[in-house]
Amino acid sequence: MDEVEVVVAHSERATLRVGDVFLKVDADRARLDAEVEAMSLAPVPTPEVLWRKPPVLAIAALPGTTLGRLGGPSTGSPAAWAAAGAVIRRLHDAPPPPRPGRAGRSGGALAAELDAECELLVTNGLLPADLVTRNRRVAQAALRPWTPAFTHGDLQIAHVFVDGDEVTGIIDWSEAGRGDALYDLATFTLGHEEHLDDVLAGYGTDVDLDVIRAWWSLRSLLAVRWLVEHGFDPFAPGCEVDVLRSRM
């Protein structure tokens, strides 16, 4: 009998692996619906949906390995990172789905959330005031008008699988929808700035690097407290707090 591997688990959802099958358990049925819809629409490789019985979604494992993880060593050749950039561009060029995604929050809503979160980070003693203030200033550049694109919404490198220099698939589409394309690029390169040039070479168009850096700061500021409260460690080497420190 195959062992059950806990891939990730917290109070909102969990992902288990049993042999060549991933079981996603999500208390929010709308997220499961959004994930299945996004995978059916995305013009890029995605896992095969085996069955769905809320709150569980079963998908087939993808061949290959991920490009790494936040806080860990990155893997893959420059060509593999460029291939990922080309696949991301293909996604962004597709007609956007009707529903807004994680990357589609308005500038006003983000600014209000960010201001409240920055205050809590300092008040609760999680981060020093100067670190928060500096990164809040950097994050401001992300709060600008953008053209809606088909975005993944949680495009961590752990969600992109490659075999050699070929992308074999992208997983975890529950945050997908209409949104800011640069949010995806920033999420994908968070903590791995050294691969940004490779990704953009594959992406094939100029982007505003100040906005990418702004999203690194914004995403990290919004994530720190949630990660701590859910048993993760944003203070680990190479993770969110180090990303914030790199902007000082």
mmCIF file with all atom_site columns, N, CA, C and O in Angstrom, residues 66-75 156-158 190-192 237-239:
data_model
loop_
_atom_site.group_PDB
_atom_site.id
_atom_site.type_symbol
_atom_site.label_atom_id
_atom_site.label_alt_id
_atom_site.label_comp_id
_atom_site.label_asym_id
_atom_site.label_entity_id
_atom_site.label_seq_id
_atom_site.pdbx_PDB_ins_code
_atom_site.Cartn_x
_atom_site.Cartn_y
_atom_site.Cartn_z
_atom_site.occupancy
_atom_site.B_iso_or_equiv
_atom_site.pdbx_formal_charge
_atom_site.auth_seq_id
_atom_site.auth_comp_id
_atom_site.auth_asym_id
_atom_site.auth_atom_id
_atom_site.pdbx_PDB_model_num
ATOM 1  N N  . THR A 1 66  ? 10.015 20.037 -9.422  1.00 0.00 ? 66  THR A N  1
ATOM 2  C CA . THR A 1 66  ? 9.803  21.483 -9.376  1.00 0.00 ? 66  THR A CA 1
ATOM 3  C C  . THR A 1 66  ? 11.139 22.213 -9.524  1.00 0.00 ? 66  THR A C  1
ATOM 4  O O  . THR A 1 66  ? 12.214 21.619 -9.376  1.00 0.00 ? 66  THR A O  1
ATOM 5  N N  . LEU A 1 67  ? 11.054 23.492 -9.794  1.00 0.00 ? 67  LEU A N  1
ATOM 6  C CA . LEU A 1 67  ? 12.260 24.306 -9.919  1.00 0.00 ? 67  LEU A CA 1
ATOM 7  C C  . LEU A 1 67  ? 12.870 24.651 -8.566  1.00 0.00 ? 67  LEU A C  1
ATOM 8  O O  . LEU A 1 67  ? 13.894 25.309 -8.507  1.00 0.00 ? 67  LEU A O  1
ATOM 9  N N  . GLY A 1 68  ? 12.250 24.218 -7.490  1.00 0.00 ? 68  GLY A N  1
ATOM 10 C CA . GLY A 1 68  ? 12.766 24.496 -6.159  1.00 0.00 ? 68  GLY A CA 1
ATOM 11 C C  . GLY A 1 68  ? 11.655 24.971 -5.250  1.00 0.00 ? 68  GLY A C  1
ATOM 12 O O  . GLY A 1 68  ? 10.477 24.690 -5.484  1.00 0.00 ? 68  GLY A O  1
ATOM 13 N N  . ARG A 1 69  ? 12.030 25.688 -4.212  1.00 0.00 ? 69  ARG A N  1
ATOM 14 C CA . ARG A 1 69  ? 11.050 26.228 -3.282  1.00 0.00 ? 69  ARG A CA 1
ATOM 15 C C  . ARG A 1 69  ? 11.631 27.474 -2.642  1.00 0.00 ? 69  ARG A C  1
ATOM 16 O O  . ARG A 1 69  ? 12.850 27.689 -2.629  1.00 0.00 ? 69  ARG A O  1
ATOM 17 N N  . LEU A 1 70  ? 10.771 28.294 -2.099  1.00 0.00 ? 70  LEU A N  1
ATOM 18 C CA . LEU A 1 70  ? 11.215 29.491 -1.394  1.00 0.00 ? 70  LEU A CA 1
ATOM 19 C C  . LEU A 1 70  ? 12.021 29.078 -0.174  1.00 0.00 ? 70  LEU A C  1
ATOM 20 O O  . LEU A 1 70  ? 11.594 28.229 0.606   1.00 0.00 ? 70  LEU A O  1
ATOM 21 N N  . GLY A 1 71  ? 13.195 29.664 -0.010  1.00 0.00 ? 71  GLY A N  1
ATOM 22 C CA . GLY A 1 71  ? 14.046 29.336 1.114   1.00 0.00 ? 71  GLY A CA 1
ATOM 23 C C  . GLY A 1 71  ? 14.962 28.164 0.872   1.00 0.00 ? 71  GLY A C  1
ATOM 24 O O  . GLY A 1 71  ? 15.782 27.823 1.728   1.00 0.00 ? 71  GLY A O  1
ATOM 25 N N  . GLY A 1 72  ? 14.834 27.517 -0.281  1.00 0.00 ? 72  GLY A N  1
ATOM 26 C CA . GLY A 1 72  ? 15.688 26.385 -0.617  1.00 0.00 ? 72  GLY A CA 1
ATOM 27 C C  . GLY A 1 72  ? 16.489 26.675 -1.863  1.00 0.00 ? 72  GLY A C  1
ATOM 28 O O  . GLY A 1 72  ? 16.297 27.694 -2.535  1.00 0.00 ? 72  GLY A O  1
ATOM 29 N N  . PRO A 1 73  ? 17.416 25.786 -2.199  1.00 0.00 ? 73  PRO A N  1
ATOM 30 C CA . PRO A 1 73  ? 18.205 25.987 -3.412  1.00 0.00 ? 73  PRO A CA 1
ATOM 31 C C  . PRO A 1 73  ? 17.332 25.878 -4.651  1.00 0.00 ? 73  PRO A C  1
ATOM 32 O O  . PRO A 1 73  ? 16.393 25.077 -4.692  1.00 0.00 ? 73  PRO A O  1
ATOM 33 N N  . SER A 1 74  ? 17.603 26.706 -5.635  1.00 0.00 ? 74  SER A N  1
ATOM 34 C CA . SER A 1 74  ? 16.877 26.616 -6.895  1.00 0.00 ? 74  SER A CA 1
ATOM 35 C C  . SER A 1 74  ? 17.527 25.553 -7.760  1.00 0.00 ? 74  SER A C  1
ATOM 36 O O  . SER A 1 74  ? 18.726 25.314 -7.706  1.00 0.00 ? 74  SER A O  1
ATOM 37 N N  . THR A 1 75  ? 16.717 24.867 -8.530  1.00 0.00 ? 75  THR A N  1
ATOM 38 C CA . THR A 1 75  ? 17.222 23.842 -9.425  1.00 0.00 ? 75  THR A CA 1
ATOM 39 C C  . THR A 1 75  ? 16.851 24.223 -10.851 1.00 0.00 ? 75  THR A C  1
ATOM 40 O O  . THR A 1 75  ? 16.090 25.141 -11.086 1.00 0.00 ? 75  THR A O  1
ATOM 41 N N  . GLN A 1 156 ? 4.151  30.110 -7.222  1.00 0.00 ? 156 GLN A N  1
ATOM 42 C CA . GLN A 1 156 ? 5.405  29.786 -6.566  1.00 0.00 ? 156 GLN A CA 1
ATOM 43 C C  . GLN A 1 156 ? 6.182  28.793 -7.427  1.00 0.00 ? 156 GLN A C  1
ATOM 44 O O  . GLN A 1 156 ? 5.596  28.000 -8.170  1.00 0.00 ? 156 GLN A O  1
ATOM 45 N N  . ILE A 1 157 ? 7.528  28.803 -7.281  1.00 0.00 ? 157 ILE A N  1
ATOM 46 C CA . ILE A 1 157 ? 8.314  27.869 -8.099  1.00 0.00 ? 157 ILE A CA 1
ATOM 47 C C  . ILE A 1 157 ? 7.999  26.419 -7.739  1.00 0.00 ? 157 ILE A C  1
ATOM 48 O O  . ILE A 1 157 ? 8.172  25.527 -8.563  1.00 0.00 ? 157 ILE A O  1
ATOM 49 N N  . ALA A 1 158 ? 7.500  26.177 -6.528  1.00 0.00 ? 158 ALA A N  1
ATOM 50 C CA . ALA A 1 158 ? 7.120  24.820 -6.137  1.00 0.00 ? 158 ALA A CA 1
ATOM 51 C C  . ALA A 1 158 ? 5.881  24.333 -6.883  1.00 0.00 ? 158 ALA A C  1
ATOM 52 O O  . ALA A 1 158 ? 5.538  23.156 -6.806  1.00 0.00 ? 158 ALA A O  1
ATOM 53 N N  . LEU A 1 190 ? 10.144 35.252 -6.428  1.00 0.00 ? 190 LEU A N  1
ATOM 54 C CA . LEU A 1 190 ? 10.316 35.673 -5.035  1.00 0.00 ? 190 LEU A CA 1
ATOM 55 C C  . LEU A 1 190 ? 11.400 34.831 -4.369  1.00 0.00 ? 190 LEU A C  1
ATOM 56 O O  . LEU A 1 190 ? 11.344 33.602 -4.360  1.00 0.00 ? 190 LEU A O  1
ATOM 57 N N  . GLY A 1 191 ? 12.400 35.491 -3.813  1.00 0.00 ? 191 GLY A N  1
ATOM 58 C CA . GLY A 1 191 ? 13.482 34.790 -3.147  1.00 0.00 ? 191 GLY A CA 1
ATOM 59 C C  . GLY A 1 191 ? 14.505 34.181 -4.079  1.00 0.00 ? 191 GLY A C  1
ATOM 60 O O  . GLY A 1 191 ? 15.492 33.584 -3.628  1.00 0.00 ? 191 GLY A O  1
ATOM 61 N N  . HIS A 1 192 ? 14.298 34.309 -5.380  1.00 0.00 ? 192 HIS A N  1
ATOM 62 C CA . HIS A 1 192 ? 15.240 33.784 -6.375  1.00 0.00 ? 192 HIS A CA 1
ATOM 63 C C  . HIS A 1 192 ? 15.489 34.839 -7.451  1.00 0.00 ? 192 HIS A C  1
ATOM 64 O O  . HIS A 1 192 ? 15.358 34.584 -8.649  1.00 0.00 ? 192 HIS A O  1
ATOM 65 N N  . PRO A 1 237 ? 16.001 31.262 6.420   1.00 0.00 ? 237 PRO A N  1
ATOM 66 C CA . PRO A 1 237 ? 16.884 31.851 5.403   1.00 0.00 ? 237 PRO A CA 1
ATOM 67 C C  . PRO A 1 237 ? 16.276 31.785 4.005   1.00 0.00 ? 237 PRO A C  1
ATOM 68 O O  . PRO A 1 237 ? 15.773 30.740 3.580   1.00 0.00 ? 237 PRO A O  1
ATOM 69 N N  . GLY A 1 238 ? 16.312 32.929 3.317   1.00 0.00 ? 238 GLY A N  1
ATOM 70 C CA . GLY A 1 238 ? 15.820 33.003 1.951   1.00 0.00 ? 238 GLY A CA 1
ATOM 71 C C  . GLY A 1 238 ? 14.331 33.207 1.815   1.00 0.00 ? 238 GLY A C  1
ATOM 72 O O  . GLY A 1 238 ? 13.835 33.336 0.692   1.00 0.00 ? 238 GLY A O  1
ATOM 73 N N  . CYS A 1 239 ? 13.606 33.256 2.936   1.00 0.00 ? 239 CYS A N  1
ATOM 74 C CA . CYS A 1 239 ? 12.149 33.388 2.881   1.00 0.00 ? 239 CYS A CA 1
ATOM 75 C C  . CYS A 1 239 ? 11.724 34.855 2.990   1.00 0.00 ? 239 CYS A C  1
ATOM 76 O O  . CYS A 1 239 ? 12.529 35.753 2.772   1.00 0.00 ? 239 CYS A O  1
#
